[in-house]
């Protein structure tokens, strides 16, 4: 729902509102059926994905059992590759860490991150005087409407094209035709392009992370994550500790299986980020900050995960 936390009465009110919203119901039904068909087609055409999913399940179970060890290894690996690791025990800790990195008065671009939603990161950075933009199209739409994402992969899964067009017209002041979805996407792309180039900080999440190499794996179709993680001079990755797995091979497999079961096969972009950008082209002397970020900060978010991992499952 559009609610994080709150009382049972609040939840009941939100459920009642959703049940009475015909536009909401229509958008959810269309998107849900389309996604079901896509996943079914992917799995029937690529049965090897089901075998990969079994291996990923084993890796994730083992990673939960070894979570403390993997976090320590990840921190060591991040330092080794020139990134700046942080451990955030609580949501408040994570907000404080990222807030100190970002400061105030900056343009910040964000890729879709449920961890950022979990800790209220965008709202926190805005309260510090920053201009913050979601860059995933669905996440931008729910941000502009002032609601919470409906789904962790498709945040605007409940929106019809008519509703999306109305939001773009009213919130961005861009005239779009609700019958032309391609035109709506093009209009938002043009609007965000300026934000990408002016941003001082880019914030991403992570689909998975390798403890052995400190590599962050990011999967997407839109291309916004690559821009968020490569154009601004500072890249901040907010990584829940349950995303950490032993090896880079494990991390890639986890991300690919996630993509398949979300209805995206093959994903258009798979990014592996291991520290800040660098060049060694002049006398083989390594210099940080070539065409990508000079700084990479990785905030490992606990927020109850380590405690949960200690419970049997």
Tab-separated table of C-alpha atoms in Angstrom:
chain	number	residue	atom	x	y	z
A	1	UNK	CA	0.000	0.000	0.000
A	2	UNK	CA	0.916	3.666	0.110
A	3	UNK	CA	1.627	3.444	3.815
A	4	UNK	CA	4.775	2.607	5.702
A	5	UNK	CA	4.200	2.108	9.415
A	6	UNK	CA	1.186	3.671	11.088
A	7	UNK	CA	-1.638	2.143	13.101
A	8	UNK	CA	-4.051	-0.604	12.076
A	9	UNK	CA	-6.728	2.068	11.589
A	10	UNK	CA	-4.447	3.861	9.130
A	11	UNK	CA	-3.937	0.635	7.189
A	12	UNK	CA	-7.689	-0.047	7.072
A	13	UNK	CA	-8.327	3.465	5.754
A	14	UNK	CA	-5.727	3.028	3.011
A	15	UNK	CA	-7.152	-0.361	2.005
A	16	UNK	CA	-10.666	1.096	1.875
A	17	UNK	CA	-9.481	4.012	-0.219
A	18	UNK	CA	-7.713	1.702	-2.671
A	19	UNK	CA	-10.749	-0.560	-3.002
A	20	UNK	CA	-12.867	2.449	-3.898
A	21	UNK	CA	-10.397	3.882	-6.426
A	22	UNK	CA	-11.454	2.580	-9.858
A	23	UNK	CA	-8.466	4.179	-11.587
A	24	UNK	CA	-6.160	2.431	-9.141
A	25	UNK	CA	-7.874	-0.936	-9.653
A	26	UNK	CA	-7.731	-0.658	-13.444
A	27	UNK	CA	-4.031	0.227	-13.482
A	28	UNK	CA	-3.147	-2.565	-11.056
A	29	UNK	CA	-5.123	-5.171	-13.016
A	30	UNK	CA	-3.567	-4.255	-16.374
A	31	UNK	CA	-0.017	-4.179	-15.041
A	32	UNK	CA	-0.405	-7.351	-12.990
A	33	UNK	CA	-1.734	-9.418	-15.885
A	34	UNK	CA	0.955	-8.132	-18.243
A	35	UNK	CA	3.686	-9.026	-15.753
A	36	UNK	CA	2.304	-12.508	-15.090
A	37	UNK	CA	2.372	-13.265	-18.800
A	38	UNK	CA	5.934	-12.012	-19.140
A	39	UNK	CA	7.273	-14.111	-16.260
A	40	UNK	CA	5.478	-17.232	-17.514
A	41	UNK	CA	6.937	-16.762	-21.000
A	42	UNK	CA	10.449	-16.229	-19.626
A	43	UNK	CA	10.403	-19.339	-17.445
A	44	UNK	CA	8.914	-21.551	-20.163
A	45	UNK	CA	11.488	-20.359	-22.705
A	46	UNK	CA	14.439	-20.531	-20.300
A	47	UNK	CA	13.996	-23.480	-17.898
A	48	UNK	CA	17.627	-23.060	-16.838
A	49	UNK	CA	16.515	-20.032	-14.828
A	50	UNK	CA	14.665	-22.327	-12.426
A	51	UNK	CA	17.865	-24.291	-11.828
A	52	UNK	CA	19.756	-21.041	-11.296
A	53	UNK	CA	17.068	-19.972	-8.816
A	54	UNK	CA	17.671	-23.113	-6.753
A	55	UNK	CA	21.381	-22.318	-6.556
A	56	UNK	CA	20.630	-18.710	-5.634
A	57	UNK	CA	18.367	-19.911	-2.811
A	58	UNK	CA	21.237	-21.985	-1.414
A	59	UNK	CA	23.651	-19.058	-1.702
A	60	UNK	CA	21.251	-16.682	0.049
A	61	UNK	CA	20.572	-19.110	2.897
A	62	UNK	CA	24.290	-19.640	3.425
A	63	UNK	CA	24.895	-15.880	3.249
A	64	UNK	CA	22.325	-15.220	5.967
A	65	UNK	CA	24.017	-17.786	8.202
A	66	UNK	CA	27.410	-16.127	7.611
A	67	UNK	CA	26.150	-12.548	7.523
A	68	UNK	CA	28.492	-11.111	10.162
A	69	UNK	CA	31.545	-12.589	8.457
A	70	UNK	CA	30.416	-11.406	5.005
A	71	UNK	CA	29.865	-7.851	6.241
A	72	UNK	CA	33.409	-7.733	7.633
A	73	UNK	CA	34.834	-9.065	4.375
A	74	UNK	CA	32.807	-6.569	2.372
A	75	UNK	CA	34.144	-3.658	4.433
A	76	UNK	CA	37.727	-4.851	3.905
A	77	UNK	CA	37.155	-5.286	0.169
A	78	UNK	CA	35.599	-1.840	-0.204
A	79	UNK	CA	38.576	-0.201	1.474
A	80	UNK	CA	40.951	-2.186	-0.720
A	81	UNK	CA	39.342	-0.892	-3.940
A	82	UNK	CA	39.280	2.749	-2.809
A	83	UNK	CA	35.651	3.017	-1.739
A	84	UNK	CA	34.514	4.421	1.617
A	85	UNK	CA	32.495	1.882	3.644
A	86	UNK	CA	30.102	2.721	6.485
A	87	UNK	CA	28.008	0.496	8.727
A	88	UNK	CA	24.595	1.904	9.632
A	89	UNK	CA	23.017	0.005	12.507
A	90	UNK	CA	19.747	1.938	12.305
A	91	UNK	CA	17.769	3.968	9.784
A	92	UNK	CA	18.704	7.114	11.709
A	93	UNK	CA	22.394	6.207	11.432
A	94	UNK	CA	22.049	5.725	7.678
A	95	UNK	CA	20.290	9.062	7.204
A	96	UNK	CA	22.966	10.814	9.247
A	97	UNK	CA	25.831	9.193	7.304
A	98	UNK	CA	24.375	10.026	3.895
A	99	UNK	CA	23.397	13.501	5.077
A	100	UNK	CA	26.994	14.274	6.048
A	101	UNK	CA	28.259	13.068	2.666
A	102	UNK	CA	25.702	15.087	0.703
A	103	UNK	CA	25.574	18.239	2.826
A	104	UNK	CA	23.080	20.908	1.757
A	105	UNK	CA	22.354	22.934	-1.353
A	106	UNK	CA	23.147	20.141	-3.813
A	107	UNK	CA	21.258	18.591	-6.688
A	108	UNK	CA	20.930	14.880	-5.958
A	109	UNK	CA	19.728	12.221	-8.388
A	110	UNK	CA	18.517	8.860	-7.111
A	111	UNK	CA	17.829	5.519	-8.694
A	112	UNK	CA	14.967	3.416	-7.408
A	113	UNK	CA	15.860	1.987	-4.000
A	114	UNK	CA	13.530	0.330	-1.542
A	115	UNK	CA	16.240	0.757	1.100
A	116	UNK	CA	16.053	4.524	0.551
A	117	UNK	CA	12.268	4.304	0.919
A	118	UNK	CA	12.705	2.222	4.067
A	119	UNK	CA	14.707	4.929	5.825
A	120	UNK	CA	13.001	7.984	4.288
A	121	UNK	CA	16.233	9.134	2.673
A	122	UNK	CA	14.858	11.420	-0.022
A	123	UNK	CA	12.673	13.304	2.421
A	124	UNK	CA	15.611	13.666	4.815
A	125	UNK	CA	17.898	15.107	2.146
A	126	UNK	CA	15.168	17.484	0.992
A	127	UNK	CA	14.727	18.704	4.577
A	128	UNK	CA	18.442	19.581	4.552
A	129	UNK	CA	17.932	21.948	1.618
A	130	UNK	CA	18.839	19.679	-1.281
A	131	UNK	CA	17.026	19.331	-4.601
A	132	UNK	CA	16.415	15.593	-4.919
A	133	UNK	CA	15.074	13.784	-7.975
A	134	UNK	CA	14.018	10.191	-8.462
A	135	UNK	CA	15.119	9.104	-11.940
A	136	UNK	CA	13.305	5.799	-12.429
A	137	UNK	CA	10.161	6.769	-14.341
A	138	UNK	CA	7.740	4.939	-12.067
A	139	UNK	CA	9.467	6.158	-8.913
A	140	UNK	CA	9.416	9.725	-10.245
A	141	UNK	CA	5.676	9.501	-10.869
A	142	UNK	CA	4.888	8.331	-7.336
A	143	UNK	CA	7.243	10.986	-5.923
A	144	UNK	CA	5.464	13.708	-7.885
A	145	UNK	CA	2.071	12.432	-6.759
A	146	UNK	CA	3.251	12.366	-3.152
A	147	UNK	CA	2.493	8.692	-2.497
A	148	UNK	CA	4.529	5.595	-1.690
A	149	UNK	CA	5.622	3.103	-4.363
A	150	UNK	CA	3.109	0.339	-4.943
A	151	UNK	CA	5.654	-2.341	-5.863
A	152	UNK	CA	9.388	-2.777	-5.309
A	153	UNK	CA	10.095	-3.318	-9.029
A	154	UNK	CA	7.251	-1.368	-10.636
A	155	UNK	CA	6.469	1.478	-8.213
A	156	UNK	CA	3.749	2.976	-10.428
A	157	UNK	CA	2.145	-0.378	-11.249
A	158	UNK	CA	-1.242	1.010	-10.203
A	159	UNK	CA	-1.182	4.015	-12.554
A	160	UNK	CA	-3.031	4.210	-15.841
A	161	UNK	CA	-1.509	6.204	-18.685
A	162	UNK	CA	-4.168	8.866	-18.160
A	163	UNK	CA	-3.142	9.309	-14.549
A	164	UNK	CA	0.559	9.394	-15.460
A	165	UNK	CA	-0.063	12.058	-18.102
A	166	UNK	CA	-2.023	14.176	-15.627
A	167	UNK	CA	0.843	14.030	-13.110
A	168	UNK	CA	3.435	15.019	-15.722
A	169	UNK	CA	1.317	17.959	-16.862
A	170	UNK	CA	0.482	19.199	-13.365
A	171	UNK	CA	3.790	18.612	-11.560
A	172	UNK	CA	6.404	19.151	-14.276
A	173	UNK	CA	4.476	21.628	-16.413
A	174	UNK	CA	5.089	19.543	-19.527
A	175	UNK	CA	2.244	19.110	-21.997
A	176	UNK	CA	1.901	15.444	-22.968
A	177	UNK	CA	-0.681	13.338	-24.790
A	178	UNK	CA	-2.029	10.490	-22.671
A	179	UNK	CA	-2.466	8.395	-25.822
A	180	UNK	CA	1.261	8.628	-26.578
A	181	UNK	CA	3.198	6.661	-23.938
A	182	UNK	CA	6.419	6.949	-25.931
A	183	UNK	CA	5.999	10.714	-26.006
A	184	UNK	CA	5.492	10.833	-22.233
A	185	UNK	CA	8.690	8.856	-21.671
A	186	UNK	CA	10.593	11.157	-24.040
A	187	UNK	CA	9.353	14.254	-22.207
A	188	UNK	CA	10.472	12.944	-18.820
A	189	UNK	CA	13.813	11.829	-20.259
A	190	UNK	CA	14.471	15.338	-21.566
A	191	UNK	CA	13.499	16.884	-18.226
A	192	UNK	CA	15.774	14.599	-16.202
A	193	UNK	CA	18.760	14.897	-18.522
A	194	UNK	CA	19.565	18.365	-17.166
A	195	UNK	CA	19.352	17.065	-13.587
A	196	UNK	CA	21.825	14.267	-14.335
A	197	UNK	CA	24.427	16.682	-15.644
A	198	UNK	CA	24.001	19.202	-12.821
A	199	UNK	CA	23.892	16.705	-9.948
A	200	UNK	CA	26.761	16.624	-7.458
A	201	UNK	CA	25.666	13.348	-5.872
A	202	UNK	CA	24.122	10.192	-7.304
A	203	UNK	CA	22.495	7.674	-4.962
A	204	UNK	CA	21.768	4.057	-5.851
A	205	UNK	CA	20.811	0.887	-4.072
A	206	UNK	CA	22.149	-2.525	-5.101
A	207	UNK	CA	20.621	-5.720	-6.408
A	208	UNK	CA	23.472	-7.634	-4.817
A	209	UNK	CA	27.028	-7.194	-3.568
A	210	UNK	CA	30.138	-9.362	-3.480
A	211	UNK	CA	31.949	-9.666	-0.155
A	212	UNK	CA	35.134	-10.900	-1.834
A	213	UNK	CA	35.577	-7.967	-4.223
A	214	UNK	CA	33.363	-5.188	-2.863
A	215	UNK	CA	31.537	-5.181	-6.197
A	216	UNK	CA	28.026	-3.727	-6.373
A	217	UNK	CA	25.749	-5.291	-8.995
A	218	UNK	CA	22.945	-3.178	-10.455
A	219	UNK	CA	20.363	-4.402	-12.965
A	220	UNK	CA	18.025	-2.164	-14.952
A	221	UNK	CA	16.256	-1.521	-18.239
A	222	UNK	CA	15.897	2.272	-18.310
A	223	UNK	CA	19.564	3.298	-18.201
A	224	UNK	CA	19.035	5.816	-15.417
A	225	UNK	CA	21.104	3.843	-12.898
A	226	UNK	CA	24.170	4.054	-15.122
A	227	UNK	CA	23.755	7.812	-15.329
A	228	UNK	CA	23.142	8.174	-11.581
A	229	UNK	CA	26.203	6.078	-10.732
A	230	UNK	CA	28.596	7.505	-13.323
A	231	UNK	CA	27.854	11.172	-14.076
A	232	UNK	CA	27.922	12.886	-10.635
A	233	UNK	CA	31.368	13.209	-9.005
A	234	UNK	CA	30.083	11.473	-5.857
A	235	UNK	CA	28.321	8.094	-5.851
A	236	UNK	CA	26.582	6.868	-2.703
A	237	UNK	CA	25.321	3.271	-2.635
A	238	UNK	CA	22.869	2.332	0.107
A	239	UNK	CA	23.209	-1.450	0.411
A	240	UNK	CA	21.123	-3.536	2.831
A	241	UNK	CA	23.450	-6.095	4.388
A	242	UNK	CA	21.224	-8.982	3.267
A	243	UNK	CA	22.288	-8.158	-0.311
A	244	UNK	CA	25.843	-9.334	0.434
A	245	UNK	CA	26.867	-12.734	-0.944
A	246	UNK	CA	30.310	-14.399	-0.957
A	247	UNK	CA	31.571	-13.938	-4.533
A	248	UNK	CA	31.050	-11.732	-7.561
A	249	UNK	CA	29.738	-14.780	-9.445
A	250	UNK	CA	27.129	-15.276	-6.741
A	251	UNK	CA	26.215	-11.595	-6.898
A	252	UNK	CA	25.693	-11.654	-10.670
A	253	UNK	CA	23.588	-14.825	-10.498
A	254	UNK	CA	21.415	-13.362	-7.750
A	255	UNK	CA	20.780	-10.219	-9.797
A	256	UNK	CA	19.967	-12.153	-12.980
A	257	UNK	CA	17.493	-14.451	-11.237
A	258	UNK	CA	15.830	-11.430	-9.622
A	259	UNK	CA	15.447	-9.836	-13.052
A	260	UNK	CA	13.906	-12.953	-14.593
A	261	UNK	CA	11.285	-13.344	-11.868
A	262	UNK	CA	10.463	-9.641	-12.163
A	263	UNK	CA	9.660	-10.133	-15.861
A	264	UNK	CA	12.869	-8.690	-17.333
A	265	UNK	CA	14.935	-11.103	-19.416
A	266	UNK	CA	17.546	-10.341	-20.423
A	267	UNK	CA	17.884	-7.070	-18.542
A	268	UNK	CA	19.115	-4.279	-20.791
A	269	UNK	CA	21.874	-3.129	-18.435
A	270	UNK	CA	23.947	-5.004	-15.865
A	271	UNK	CA	26.478	-2.794	-14.063
A	272	UNK	CA	29.306	-4.051	-11.849
A	273	UNK	CA	30.872	-1.239	-9.824
A	274	UNK	CA	34.076	-1.872	-7.891
A	275	UNK	CA	35.265	1.404	-6.367
A	276	UNK	CA	35.639	4.862	-7.923
A	277	UNK	CA	36.528	5.429	-11.568
A	278	UNK	CA	40.240	5.494	-12.297
A	279	UNK	CA	42.860	5.685	-15.026
A	280	UNK	CA	46.454	4.517	-15.214
A	281	UNK	CA	47.205	5.586	-18.766
A	282	UNK	CA	50.022	7.981	-17.866
A	283	UNK	CA	53.078	5.990	-16.773
A	284	UNK	CA	50.729	3.398	-15.216
A	285	UNK	CA	50.113	5.781	-12.304
A	286	UNK	CA	46.616	5.197	-10.935
A	287	UNK	CA	44.523	8.357	-10.634
A	288	UNK	CA	41.026	8.264	-9.159
A	289	UNK	CA	38.247	10.130	-10.931
A	290	UNK	CA	38.510	9.617	-14.680
A	291	UNK	CA	35.139	9.886	-16.439
A	292	UNK	CA	33.114	8.552	-13.506
A	293	UNK	CA	32.870	9.419	-9.813
A	294	UNK	CA	35.960	10.342	-7.866
A	295	UNK	CA	34.292	9.225	-4.640
A	296	UNK	CA	32.288	6.072	-3.951
A	297	UNK	CA	30.621	5.757	-0.545
A	298	UNK	CA	28.927	2.474	0.383
A	299	UNK	CA	26.535	2.557	3.333
A	300	UNK	CA	25.800	-0.950	4.605
A	301	UNK	CA	22.326	-0.826	6.136
A	302	UNK	CA	21.495	-3.129	9.041
A	303	UNK	CA	18.274	-1.703	10.509
A	304	UNK	CA	17.356	-4.985	12.200
A	305	UNK	CA	18.690	-7.371	9.563
A	306	UNK	CA	21.552	-8.773	11.627
A	307	UNK	CA	19.161	-9.558	14.469
A	308	UNK	CA	16.695	-11.172	12.067
A	309	UNK	CA	19.488	-13.277	10.554
A	310	UNK	CA	20.223	-14.788	13.959
A	311	UNK	CA	16.749	-16.340	14.096
A	312	UNK	CA	16.248	-19.839	12.631
A	313	UNK	CA	14.354	-20.116	9.353
